[in-house]
Amino acid sequence: MNIKRNCIFLLDKEKDKPDSKLRYRIKWDGNTVAFNVGYRVDNNKWVAEAQRCKPNTTHGKKKISAATINSEINRLEETVNDTFFFSSRQDTYPHLPNFGTK
């Protein structure tokens, strides 16, 4: 079984703020789960097409490096891919927690 899904990293922009919460949204079979990644990203230092922070930049009040944020993005992508791969091998759908669902 191959589970079709759509996964995207996006910025949850807030009015009059130069940075946004980074979220990871996963949709499959009528389900939607959105996770807060745990970092704030400066809006003008985000590459939407690549779904990554611009290299050699810092983000948020804590000045977190783009490398740190991009590493977390890669880790989350791998985790979700592994979860869906395991579920498809078991011929089931993944059981993700209900937090963050709409």
GROMACS .gro file of C-alpha atoms in nm, residues 23-68:
model
   46
   23ARG     CA    1   0.478   2.468   1.117
   24TYR     CA    2   0.477   2.129   0.945
   25ARG     CA    3   0.145   2.030   0.789
   26ILE     CA    4   0.073   1.675   0.676
   27LYS     CA    5  -0.240   1.576   0.483
   28TRP     CA    6  -0.343   1.222   0.391
   29ASP     CA    7  -0.670   1.042   0.326
   30GLY     CA    8  -0.886   1.329   0.453
   31ASN     CA    9  -0.671   1.384   0.764
   32THR     CA   10  -0.472   1.696   0.843
   33VAL     CA   11  -0.213   1.733   1.118
   34ALA     CA   12  -0.010   2.050   1.176
   35PHE     CA   13   0.291   2.045   1.405
   36ASN     CA   14   0.464   2.346   1.554
   37VAL     CA   15   0.834   2.292   1.476
   38GLY     CA   16   0.940   2.501   1.775
   39TYR     CA   17   1.123   2.782   1.599
   40ARG     CA   18   1.035   3.129   1.479
   41VAL     CA   19   1.162   3.223   1.134
   42ASP     CA   20   1.219   3.573   0.998
   43ASN     CA   21   0.975   3.612   0.709
   44ASN     CA   22   1.226   3.773   0.474
   45LYS     CA   23   1.483   3.495   0.534
   46TRP     CA   24   1.254   3.206   0.437
   47VAL     CA   25   1.265   3.041   0.094
   48ALA     CA   26   0.912   2.909   0.037
   49GLU     CA   27   1.002   2.713  -0.277
   50ALA     CA   28   1.274   2.521  -0.091
   51GLN     CA   29   1.083   2.517   0.241
   52ARG     CA   30   1.408   2.609   0.415
   53CYS     CA   31   1.572   2.909   0.579
   54LYS     CA   32   1.823   3.101   0.373
   55PRO     CA   33   2.174   2.972   0.451
   56ASN     CA   34   2.400   3.171   0.683
   57THR     CA   35   2.116   3.362   0.849
   58THR     CA   36   1.983   3.382   1.204
   59HIS     CA   37   1.620   3.386   1.313
   60GLY     CA   38   1.401   3.515   1.593
   61LYS     CA   39   1.494   3.699   1.909
   62LYS     CA   40   1.723   3.415   2.011
   63LYS     CA   41   1.917   3.438   1.682
   64ILE     CA   42   1.890   3.066   1.602
   65SER     CA   43   2.104   2.972   1.303
   66ALA     CA   44   1.946   2.863   0.976
   67ALA     CA   45   2.156   2.546   0.993
   68THR     CA   46   1.991   2.448   1.323
   0.00000   0.00000   0.00000
